[in-house]
CSV table of C-alpha atoms in Angstrom, one decimal:
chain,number,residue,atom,x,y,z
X,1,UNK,CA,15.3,133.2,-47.7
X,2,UNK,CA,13.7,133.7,-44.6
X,3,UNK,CA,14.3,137.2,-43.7
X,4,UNK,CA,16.4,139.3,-45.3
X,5,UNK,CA,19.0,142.1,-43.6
X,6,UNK,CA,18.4,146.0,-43.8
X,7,UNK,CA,21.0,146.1,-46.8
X,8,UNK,CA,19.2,143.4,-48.5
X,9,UNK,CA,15.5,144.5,-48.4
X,10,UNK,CA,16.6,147.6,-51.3
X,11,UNK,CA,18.7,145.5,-53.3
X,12,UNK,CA,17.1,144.3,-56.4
X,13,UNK,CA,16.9,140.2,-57.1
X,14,UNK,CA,18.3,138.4,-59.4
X,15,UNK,CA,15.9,138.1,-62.7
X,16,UNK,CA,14.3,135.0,-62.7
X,17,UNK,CA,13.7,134.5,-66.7
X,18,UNK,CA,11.1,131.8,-66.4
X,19,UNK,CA,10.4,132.0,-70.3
X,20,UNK,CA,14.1,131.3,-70.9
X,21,UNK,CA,13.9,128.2,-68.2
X,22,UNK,CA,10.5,127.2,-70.4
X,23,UNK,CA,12.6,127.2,-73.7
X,24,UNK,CA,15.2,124.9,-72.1
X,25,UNK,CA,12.9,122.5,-71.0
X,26,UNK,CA,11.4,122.2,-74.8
X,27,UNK,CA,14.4,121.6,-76.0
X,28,UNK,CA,15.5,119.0,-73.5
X,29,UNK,CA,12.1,117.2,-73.3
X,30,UNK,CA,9.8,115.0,-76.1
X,31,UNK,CA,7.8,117.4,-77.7
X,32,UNK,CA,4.9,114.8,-76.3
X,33,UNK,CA,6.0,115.0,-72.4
X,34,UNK,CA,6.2,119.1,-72.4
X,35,UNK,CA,2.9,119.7,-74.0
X,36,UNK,CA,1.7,116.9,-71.4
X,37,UNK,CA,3.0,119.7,-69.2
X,38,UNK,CA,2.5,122.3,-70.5
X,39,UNK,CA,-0.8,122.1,-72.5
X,40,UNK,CA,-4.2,123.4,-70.8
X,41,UNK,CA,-7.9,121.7,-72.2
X,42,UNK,CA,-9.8,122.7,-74.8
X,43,UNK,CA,-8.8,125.9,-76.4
X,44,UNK,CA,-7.0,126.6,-73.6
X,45,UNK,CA,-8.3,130.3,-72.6
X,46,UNK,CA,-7.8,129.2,-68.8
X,47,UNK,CA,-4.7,128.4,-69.1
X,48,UNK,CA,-3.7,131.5,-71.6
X,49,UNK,CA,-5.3,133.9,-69.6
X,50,UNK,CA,-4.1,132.8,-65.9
X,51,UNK,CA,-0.8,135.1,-65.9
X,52,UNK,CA,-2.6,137.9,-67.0
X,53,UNK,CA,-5.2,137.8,-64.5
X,54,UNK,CA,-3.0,138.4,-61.7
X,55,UNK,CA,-2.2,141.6,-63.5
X,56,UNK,CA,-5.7,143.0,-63.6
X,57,UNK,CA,-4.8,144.3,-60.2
X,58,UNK,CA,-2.9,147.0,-59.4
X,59,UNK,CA,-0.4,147.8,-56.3
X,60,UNK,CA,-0.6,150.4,-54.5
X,61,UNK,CA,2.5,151.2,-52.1
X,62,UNK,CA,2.7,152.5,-49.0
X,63,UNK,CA,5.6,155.0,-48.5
X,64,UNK,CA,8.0,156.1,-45.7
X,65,UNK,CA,7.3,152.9,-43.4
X,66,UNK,CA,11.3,152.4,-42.7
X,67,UNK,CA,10.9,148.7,-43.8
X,68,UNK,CA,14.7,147.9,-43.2
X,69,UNK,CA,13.7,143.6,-43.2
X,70,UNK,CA,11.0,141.7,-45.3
X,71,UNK,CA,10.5,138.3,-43.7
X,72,UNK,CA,8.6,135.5,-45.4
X,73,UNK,CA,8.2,132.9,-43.4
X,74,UNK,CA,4.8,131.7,-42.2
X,75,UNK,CA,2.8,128.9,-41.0
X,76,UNK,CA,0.7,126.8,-42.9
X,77,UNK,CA,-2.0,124.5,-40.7
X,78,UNK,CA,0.8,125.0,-38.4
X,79,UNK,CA,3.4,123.4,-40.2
X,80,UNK,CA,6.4,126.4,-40.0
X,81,UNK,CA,7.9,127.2,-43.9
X,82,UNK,CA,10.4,129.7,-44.6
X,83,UNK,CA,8.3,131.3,-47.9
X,84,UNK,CA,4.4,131.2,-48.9
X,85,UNK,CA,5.6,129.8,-52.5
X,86,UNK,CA,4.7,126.5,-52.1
X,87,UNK,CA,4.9,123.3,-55.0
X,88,UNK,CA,1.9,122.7,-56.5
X,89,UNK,CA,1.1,118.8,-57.3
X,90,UNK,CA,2.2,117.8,-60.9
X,91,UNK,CA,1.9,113.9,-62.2
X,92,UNK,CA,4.6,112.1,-63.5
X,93,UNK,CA,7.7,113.9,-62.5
X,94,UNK,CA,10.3,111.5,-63.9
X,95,UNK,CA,9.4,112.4,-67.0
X,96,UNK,CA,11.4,115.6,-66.5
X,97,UNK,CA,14.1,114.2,-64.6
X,98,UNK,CA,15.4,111.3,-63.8
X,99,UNK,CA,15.1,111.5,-60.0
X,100,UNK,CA,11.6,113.1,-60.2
X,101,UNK,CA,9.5,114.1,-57.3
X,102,UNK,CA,13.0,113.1,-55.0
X,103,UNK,CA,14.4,116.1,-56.7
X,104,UNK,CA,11.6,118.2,-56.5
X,105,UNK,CA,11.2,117.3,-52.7
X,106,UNK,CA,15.4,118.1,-52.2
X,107,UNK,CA,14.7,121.5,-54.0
X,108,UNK,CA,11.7,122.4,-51.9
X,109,UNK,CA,13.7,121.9,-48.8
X,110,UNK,CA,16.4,123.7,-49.7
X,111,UNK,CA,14.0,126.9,-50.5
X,112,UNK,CA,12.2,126.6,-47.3
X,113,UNK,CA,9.0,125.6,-49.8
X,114,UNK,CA,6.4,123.2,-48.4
X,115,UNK,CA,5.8,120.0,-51.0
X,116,UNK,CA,2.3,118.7,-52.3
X,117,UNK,CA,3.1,115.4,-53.8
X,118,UNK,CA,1.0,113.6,-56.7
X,119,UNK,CA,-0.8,110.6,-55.9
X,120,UNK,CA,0.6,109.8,-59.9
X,121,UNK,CA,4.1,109.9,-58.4
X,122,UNK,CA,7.1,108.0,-60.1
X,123,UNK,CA,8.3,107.6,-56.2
X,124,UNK,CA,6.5,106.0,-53.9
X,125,UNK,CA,4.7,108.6,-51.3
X,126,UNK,CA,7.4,107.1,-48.4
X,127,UNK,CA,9.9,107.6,-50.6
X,128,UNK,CA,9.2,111.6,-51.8
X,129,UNK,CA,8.4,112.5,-47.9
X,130,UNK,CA,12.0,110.8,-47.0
X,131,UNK,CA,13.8,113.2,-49.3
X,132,UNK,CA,12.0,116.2,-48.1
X,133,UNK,CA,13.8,115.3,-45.1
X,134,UNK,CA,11.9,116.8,-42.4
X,135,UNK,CA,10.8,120.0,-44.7
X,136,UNK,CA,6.8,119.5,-44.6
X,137,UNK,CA,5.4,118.3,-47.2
X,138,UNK,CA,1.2,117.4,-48.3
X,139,UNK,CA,0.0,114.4,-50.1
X,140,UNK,CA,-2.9,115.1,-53.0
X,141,UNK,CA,-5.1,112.3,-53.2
X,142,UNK,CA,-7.3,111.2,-56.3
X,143,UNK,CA,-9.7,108.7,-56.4
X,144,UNK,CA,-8.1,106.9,-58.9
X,145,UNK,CA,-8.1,103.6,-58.3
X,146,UNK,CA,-10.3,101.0,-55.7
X,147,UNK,CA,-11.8,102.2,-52.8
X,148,UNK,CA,-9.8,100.1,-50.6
X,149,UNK,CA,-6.5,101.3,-52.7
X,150,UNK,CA,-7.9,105.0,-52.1
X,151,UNK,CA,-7.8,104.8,-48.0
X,152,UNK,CA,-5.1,102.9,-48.0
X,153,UNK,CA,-3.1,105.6,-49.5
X,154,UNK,CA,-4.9,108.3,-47.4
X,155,UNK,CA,-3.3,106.2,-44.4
X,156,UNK,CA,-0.1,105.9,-45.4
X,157,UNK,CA,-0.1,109.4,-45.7
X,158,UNK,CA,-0.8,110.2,-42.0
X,159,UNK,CA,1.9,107.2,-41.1
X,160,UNK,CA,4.3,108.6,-43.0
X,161,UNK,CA,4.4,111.9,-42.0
X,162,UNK,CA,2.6,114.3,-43.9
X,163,UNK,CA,1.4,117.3,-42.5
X,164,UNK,CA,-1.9,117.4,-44.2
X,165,UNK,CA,-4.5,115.4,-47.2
X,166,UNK,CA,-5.4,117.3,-49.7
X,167,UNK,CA,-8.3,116.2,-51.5
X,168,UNK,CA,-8.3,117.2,-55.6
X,169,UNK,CA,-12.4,117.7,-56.3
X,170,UNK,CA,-12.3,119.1,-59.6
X,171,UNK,CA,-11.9,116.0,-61.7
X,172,UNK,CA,-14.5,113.8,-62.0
X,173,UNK,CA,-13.5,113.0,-65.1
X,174,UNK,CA,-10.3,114.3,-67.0
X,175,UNK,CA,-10.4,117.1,-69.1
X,176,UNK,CA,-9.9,117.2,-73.2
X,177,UNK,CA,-6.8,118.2,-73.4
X,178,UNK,CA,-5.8,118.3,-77.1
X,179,UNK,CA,-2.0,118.6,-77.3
X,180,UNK,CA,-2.3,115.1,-75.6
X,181,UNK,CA,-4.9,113.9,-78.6
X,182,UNK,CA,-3.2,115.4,-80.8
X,183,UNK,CA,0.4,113.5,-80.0
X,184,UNK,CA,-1.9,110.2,-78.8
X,185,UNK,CA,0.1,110.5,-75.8
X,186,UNK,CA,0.8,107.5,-73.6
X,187,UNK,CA,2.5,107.4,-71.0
X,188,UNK,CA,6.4,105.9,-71.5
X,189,UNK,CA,6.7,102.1,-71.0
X,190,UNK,CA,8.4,101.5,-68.0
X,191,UNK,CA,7.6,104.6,-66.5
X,192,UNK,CA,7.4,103.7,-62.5
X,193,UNK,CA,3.3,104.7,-61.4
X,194,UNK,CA,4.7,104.2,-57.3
X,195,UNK,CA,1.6,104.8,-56.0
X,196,UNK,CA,-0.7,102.4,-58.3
X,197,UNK,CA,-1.8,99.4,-57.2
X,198,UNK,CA,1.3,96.9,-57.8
X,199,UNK,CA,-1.3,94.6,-60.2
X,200,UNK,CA,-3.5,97.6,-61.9
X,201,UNK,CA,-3.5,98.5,-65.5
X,202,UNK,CA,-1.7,101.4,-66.2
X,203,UNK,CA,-4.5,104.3,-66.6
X,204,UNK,CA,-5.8,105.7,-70.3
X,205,UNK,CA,-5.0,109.4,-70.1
X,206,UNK,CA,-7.7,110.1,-72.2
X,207,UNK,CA,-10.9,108.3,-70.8
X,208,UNK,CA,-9.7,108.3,-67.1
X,209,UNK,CA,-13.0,108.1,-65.0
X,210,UNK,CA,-13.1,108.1,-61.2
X,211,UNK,CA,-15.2,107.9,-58.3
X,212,UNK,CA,-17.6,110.4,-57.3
X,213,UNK,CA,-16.6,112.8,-55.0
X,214,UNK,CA,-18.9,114.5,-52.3
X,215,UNK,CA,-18.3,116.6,-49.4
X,216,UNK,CA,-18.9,113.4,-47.2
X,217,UNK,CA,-15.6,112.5,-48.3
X,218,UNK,CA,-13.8,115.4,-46.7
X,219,UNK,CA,-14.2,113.7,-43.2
X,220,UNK,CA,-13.9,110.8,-44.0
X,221,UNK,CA,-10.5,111.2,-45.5
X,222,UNK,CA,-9.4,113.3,-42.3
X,223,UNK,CA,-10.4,110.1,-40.3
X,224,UNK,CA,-8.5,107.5,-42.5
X,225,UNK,CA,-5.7,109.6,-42.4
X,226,UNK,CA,-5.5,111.3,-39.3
X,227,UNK,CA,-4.7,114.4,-41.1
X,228,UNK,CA,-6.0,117.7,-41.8
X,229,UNK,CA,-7.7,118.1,-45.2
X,230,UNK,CA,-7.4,120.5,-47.6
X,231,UNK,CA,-9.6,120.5,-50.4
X,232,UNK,CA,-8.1,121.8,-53.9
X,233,UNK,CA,-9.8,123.2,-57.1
X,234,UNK,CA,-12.1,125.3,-55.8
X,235,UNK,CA,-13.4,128.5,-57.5
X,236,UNK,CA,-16.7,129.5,-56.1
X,237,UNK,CA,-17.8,131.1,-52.5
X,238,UNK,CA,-20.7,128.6,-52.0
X,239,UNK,CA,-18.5,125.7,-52.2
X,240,UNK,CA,-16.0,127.0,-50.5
X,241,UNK,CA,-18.6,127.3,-47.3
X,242,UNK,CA,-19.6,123.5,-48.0
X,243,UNK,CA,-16.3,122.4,-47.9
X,244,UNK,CA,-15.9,124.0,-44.5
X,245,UNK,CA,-18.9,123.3,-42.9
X,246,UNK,CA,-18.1,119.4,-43.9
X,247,UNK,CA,-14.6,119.8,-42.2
X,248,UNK,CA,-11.7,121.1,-44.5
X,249,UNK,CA,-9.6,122.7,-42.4
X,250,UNK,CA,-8.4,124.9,-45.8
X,251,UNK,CA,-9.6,125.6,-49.3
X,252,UNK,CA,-7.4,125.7,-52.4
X,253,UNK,CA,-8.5,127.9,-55.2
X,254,UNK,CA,-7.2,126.5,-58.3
X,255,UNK,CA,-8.2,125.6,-62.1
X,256,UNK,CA,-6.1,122.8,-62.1
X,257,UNK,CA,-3.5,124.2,-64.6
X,258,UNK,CA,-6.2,125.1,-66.7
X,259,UNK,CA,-6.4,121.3,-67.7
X,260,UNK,CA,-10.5,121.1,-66.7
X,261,UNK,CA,-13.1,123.6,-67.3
X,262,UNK,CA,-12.0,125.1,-70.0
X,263,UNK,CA,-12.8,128.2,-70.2
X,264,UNK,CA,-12.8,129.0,-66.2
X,265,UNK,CA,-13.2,131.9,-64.1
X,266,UNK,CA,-9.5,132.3,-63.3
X,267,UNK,CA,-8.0,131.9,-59.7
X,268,UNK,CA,-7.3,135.5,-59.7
X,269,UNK,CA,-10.5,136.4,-59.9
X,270,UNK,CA,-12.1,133.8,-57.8
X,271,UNK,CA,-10.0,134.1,-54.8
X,272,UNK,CA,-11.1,137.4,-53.5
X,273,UNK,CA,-15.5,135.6,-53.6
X,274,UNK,CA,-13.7,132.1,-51.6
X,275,UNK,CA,-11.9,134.3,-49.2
X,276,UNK,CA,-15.2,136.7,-48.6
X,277,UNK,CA,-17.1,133.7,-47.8
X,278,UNK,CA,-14.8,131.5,-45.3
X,279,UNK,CA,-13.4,134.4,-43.9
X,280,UNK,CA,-11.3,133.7,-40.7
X,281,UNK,CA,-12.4,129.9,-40.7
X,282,UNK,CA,-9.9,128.4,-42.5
X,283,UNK,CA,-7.0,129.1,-44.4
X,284,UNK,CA,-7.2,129.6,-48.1
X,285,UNK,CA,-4.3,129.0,-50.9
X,286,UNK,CA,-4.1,130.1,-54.5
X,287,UNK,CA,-2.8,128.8,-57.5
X,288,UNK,CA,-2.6,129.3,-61.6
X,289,UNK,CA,-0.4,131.6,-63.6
X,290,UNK,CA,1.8,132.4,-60.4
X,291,UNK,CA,4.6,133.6,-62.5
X,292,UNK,CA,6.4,136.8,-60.5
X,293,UNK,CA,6.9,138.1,-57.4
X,294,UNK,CA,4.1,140.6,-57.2
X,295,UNK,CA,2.1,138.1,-58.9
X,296,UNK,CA,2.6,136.3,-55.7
X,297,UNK,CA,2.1,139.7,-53.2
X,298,UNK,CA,-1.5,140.1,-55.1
X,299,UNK,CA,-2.5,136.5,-54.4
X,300,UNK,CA,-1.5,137.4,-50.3
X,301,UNK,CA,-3.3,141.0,-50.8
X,302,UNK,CA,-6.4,139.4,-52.2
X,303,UNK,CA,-6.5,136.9,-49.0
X,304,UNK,CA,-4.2,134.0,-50.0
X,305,UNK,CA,-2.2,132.2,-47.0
X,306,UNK,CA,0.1,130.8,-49.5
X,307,UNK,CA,0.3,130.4,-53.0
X,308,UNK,CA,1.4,127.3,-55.0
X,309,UNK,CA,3.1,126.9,-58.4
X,310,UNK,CA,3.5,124.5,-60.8
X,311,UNK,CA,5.0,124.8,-64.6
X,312,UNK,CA,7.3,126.9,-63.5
X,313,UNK,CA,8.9,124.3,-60.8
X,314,UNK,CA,8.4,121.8,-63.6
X,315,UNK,CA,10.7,123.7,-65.8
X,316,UNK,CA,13.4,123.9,-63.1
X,317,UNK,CA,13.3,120.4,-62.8
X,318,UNK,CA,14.2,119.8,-66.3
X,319,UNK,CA,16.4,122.0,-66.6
X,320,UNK,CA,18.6,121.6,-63.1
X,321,UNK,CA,17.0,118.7,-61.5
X,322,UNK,CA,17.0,119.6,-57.5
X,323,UNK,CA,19.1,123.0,-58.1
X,324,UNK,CA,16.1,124.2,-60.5
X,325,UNK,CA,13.5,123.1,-58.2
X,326,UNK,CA,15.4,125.4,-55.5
X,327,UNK,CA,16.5,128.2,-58.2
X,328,UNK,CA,12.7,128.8,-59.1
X,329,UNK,CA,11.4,128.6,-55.7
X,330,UNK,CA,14.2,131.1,-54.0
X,331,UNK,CA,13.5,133.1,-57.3
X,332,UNK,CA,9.8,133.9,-56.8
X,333,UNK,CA,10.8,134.7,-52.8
X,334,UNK,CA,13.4,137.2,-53.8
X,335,UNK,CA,11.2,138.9,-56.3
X,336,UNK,CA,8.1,138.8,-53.2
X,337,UNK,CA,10.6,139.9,-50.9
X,338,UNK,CA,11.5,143.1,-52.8
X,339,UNK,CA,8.2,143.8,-54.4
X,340,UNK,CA,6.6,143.5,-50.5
X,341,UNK,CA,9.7,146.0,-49.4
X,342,UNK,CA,9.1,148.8,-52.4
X,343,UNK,CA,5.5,148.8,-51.6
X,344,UNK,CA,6.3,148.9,-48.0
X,345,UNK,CA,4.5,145.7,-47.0
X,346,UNK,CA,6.4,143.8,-43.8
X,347,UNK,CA,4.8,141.1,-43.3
X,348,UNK,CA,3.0,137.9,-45.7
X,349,UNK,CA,0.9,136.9,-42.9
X,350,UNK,CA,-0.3,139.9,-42.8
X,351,UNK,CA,-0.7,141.6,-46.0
X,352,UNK,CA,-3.9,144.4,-46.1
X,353,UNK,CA,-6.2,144.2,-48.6
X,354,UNK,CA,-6.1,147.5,-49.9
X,355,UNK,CA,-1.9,146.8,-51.1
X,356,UNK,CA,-4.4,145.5,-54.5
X,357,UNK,CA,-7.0,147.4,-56.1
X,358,UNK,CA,-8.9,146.1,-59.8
X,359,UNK,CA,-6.8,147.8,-62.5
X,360,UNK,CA,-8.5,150.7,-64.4
C-alpha cells in the first residue's frame, strides 16, 4: 500500500462497506460486548455527530498536476509506516476475537499501520508488541491502577520496544455511558486483564476512578519510559500549548469515541485551533468518526500527521480476526490514495491546507 503505480493512481478501490462490516459484527457479538463498543456517553451527540463532522468540509481539487503515483507512507516521531491510518487504542479486544489485540497487531503489520495498544489489554503489552513483529507500535497508558503498577508499565514499554507513551488525559473519571447501564455490563468471567496487577480486583466499569493527571506527568512518564510521549484526548489550542511546553513530543486530538464529554466539540472541528496553536512544534494526530478516505485527506488538509481509527478496526476484527484488521486498514489507504490522486494531492506529509475549505 505504499505507493501505488501510474495505472493504479486512476483506478477506483474496492468499496469498503464499513456499515455492512458493523452489521456482521452485531450479529456475531453479545448484544452487551458491541454496544460496549459501540455505544458513546450520555445521549451520545459526540459520538452521532463525529462522521458528519468531517463532512462539514469541502475538497477542493487541484487539476492538471500529472499525478501518475500517490504514495502514503510517512513517518511518525520517526518511526517509518507505510499509511497515516493508524489503530486507535480500544480495551478489551478478546471480546471480539479470540486472539485479540495479537490479531489486531498481525493486521496492522500487514497494512503497513502503526499500533496503539490498550493498557486494558487481554495480551500482555510484551506479548501484542511481539506480534507486531517489528511493525511500530505505541503503548496508551492509564492511570488505572497503583502508582508503582503505573511506572512500571510505562517501563516496560520502553524495554519492550515501543516507539513512543501515549498518555490518555481525558478520563479522570469514566464517562456515563448508558448502553453499558442499561445491559449492567460486566466484564466476562475469565476474561484475561494482561496488563492488571496479577492480585487486583478486576475494575467496576461503571464507577472507575483514577489518579489525577497533570501536565507534570508528561515528563515524568518520558523519563520512566525512555520514550517519547504523546498525549491523547485533546480538543482545545491552550492545552495543546501546555502539553508541549511540559514536553509531549505530539498531541492527539480525540473525544475518546465519544465515550466522555458528552456533548463535545468534535475532533473535526478542534483539530484545525490544536494545530494553529503548536504549529511546527510537534506533531499532531486526529481521531473520531474517521470513516472514508477523504474523511481521512480532510484530517491531513486540516493539519493532521496521521489519523487513527477505532470501531471500524474493531469491526474487522470480529468479523475476520487479523485479515479484517488488515481489510479495514488497506481499505481506508486505497480510498486516501485515490481521493488524494482525483484532487491532485501527491503527497500525505505534505497536504496544503487550502485542499479543505468549511462547507457552505
Amino acid at each position: 500500500m505504499g505507493e501505488e503505480t501510474p495505472e493504479d493512481a486512476g483506478v477506483e478501490p474496492p468499496y469498503l462497506d464499513l456499515e455492512r462490516l458493523e452489521g456482521g459484527a452485531l450479529e456475531l457479538l453479545p448484544a452487551d460486548v458491541f454496544d460496549y463498543y459501540a455505544g458513546g456517553a450520555e445521549s451520545e451527540t459526540t459520538l452521532r455527530e463525529a462522521p458528519g463532522s468531517w463532512r462539514s468540509w469541502r475538497l477542493r481539487p487541484r487539476v492538471l498536476r500529472g499525478v501518475t503515483s500517490v504514495p502514503l507512507d510517512t513517518e511518525l516521531l520517526g518511526s517509518p509506516v507505510r499509511s497515516p491510518i493508524g489503530v486507535a487504542p480500544w480495551a478489551y479486544q478478546g471480546m471480539a476475537h479470540p486472539d485479540g489485540e495479537l490479531a489486531t497487531a498481525r493486521g496492522a503489520a500487514a497494512a503497513g499501520s502503526l499500533m496503539t495498544v490498550s493498557t486494558s489489554a487481554t495480551h500482555t503489552l510484551e506479548e501484542v508488541a511481539a506480534a507486531a513483529a517489528g511493525s511500530p507500535a505505541w503503548f496508551q497508558l492509564y492511570r488505572l491502577h497503583s502508582g508503582a503498577h503505573t511506572d512500571d508499565l510505562a517501563r516496560r514499554a520502553g524495554a519492550a520496544g515501543y516507539a513512543a507513551l501515549v498518555l490518555t488525559v481525558d478520563l479522570p473519571l469514566l464517562g456515563r455511558r448508558r448502553r453499558d447501564l442499561r445491559h449492567d455490563f460486566a466484564l466476562p468471567a475469565g476474561l484475561r486483564m494482561a496488563n492488571h496487577p496479577a492480585d487486583g480486583d478486576r475494575p467496576s466499569l461503571q464507577d472507575l476512578a483514577t489518579a489525577t493527571w497533570t501536565f507534570d506527568d508528561i515528563a515524568r512518564f518520558g523519563d520512566l519510559s525512555g520514550l517519547p510521549v504523546v498525549v491523547k484526548g485533546v480538543l482545545r489550542g491552550d492545552d495543546a500549548t501546555r502539553c508541549v511546553q511540559a514536553g509531549a513530543a505530539a498531541v492527539w486530538v480525540s473525544t475518546h469515541g465519544g465515550r466522555q464529554v458528552d456533548p463535545a466539540v468534535a475532533s473535526a472541528h478542534a483539530l484545525p485551533e490544536v494545530v494553529d496553536a503548536v504549529g511546527d512544534e510537534v506533531e499532531v494526530y486526529a481521531d473520531g468518526g474517521i470513516r472514508s478516505g477523504s474523511d481521512v485527506l480532510t484530517a491531513l488538509a486540516l493539519g493532521a500527521r496521521a489519523v487513527f481509527v477505532g470501531r471500524p478496526t474493531i469491526w474487522g476484527l470480529a468479523t475476520g480476526g487479523a485479515d479484517g484488521v488488515a481489510g479495514v486498514l488497506t481499505g481506508l489507504g486505497e480510498e486516501l490514495a485515490h481521493t488524494m490522486a482525483l484532487c491532485g494531492v501527491t503527497d500525505v506529509r505534505s497536504v496544503p491546507r487550502d485542499t479543505v475549505v468549511p462547507a457552505r
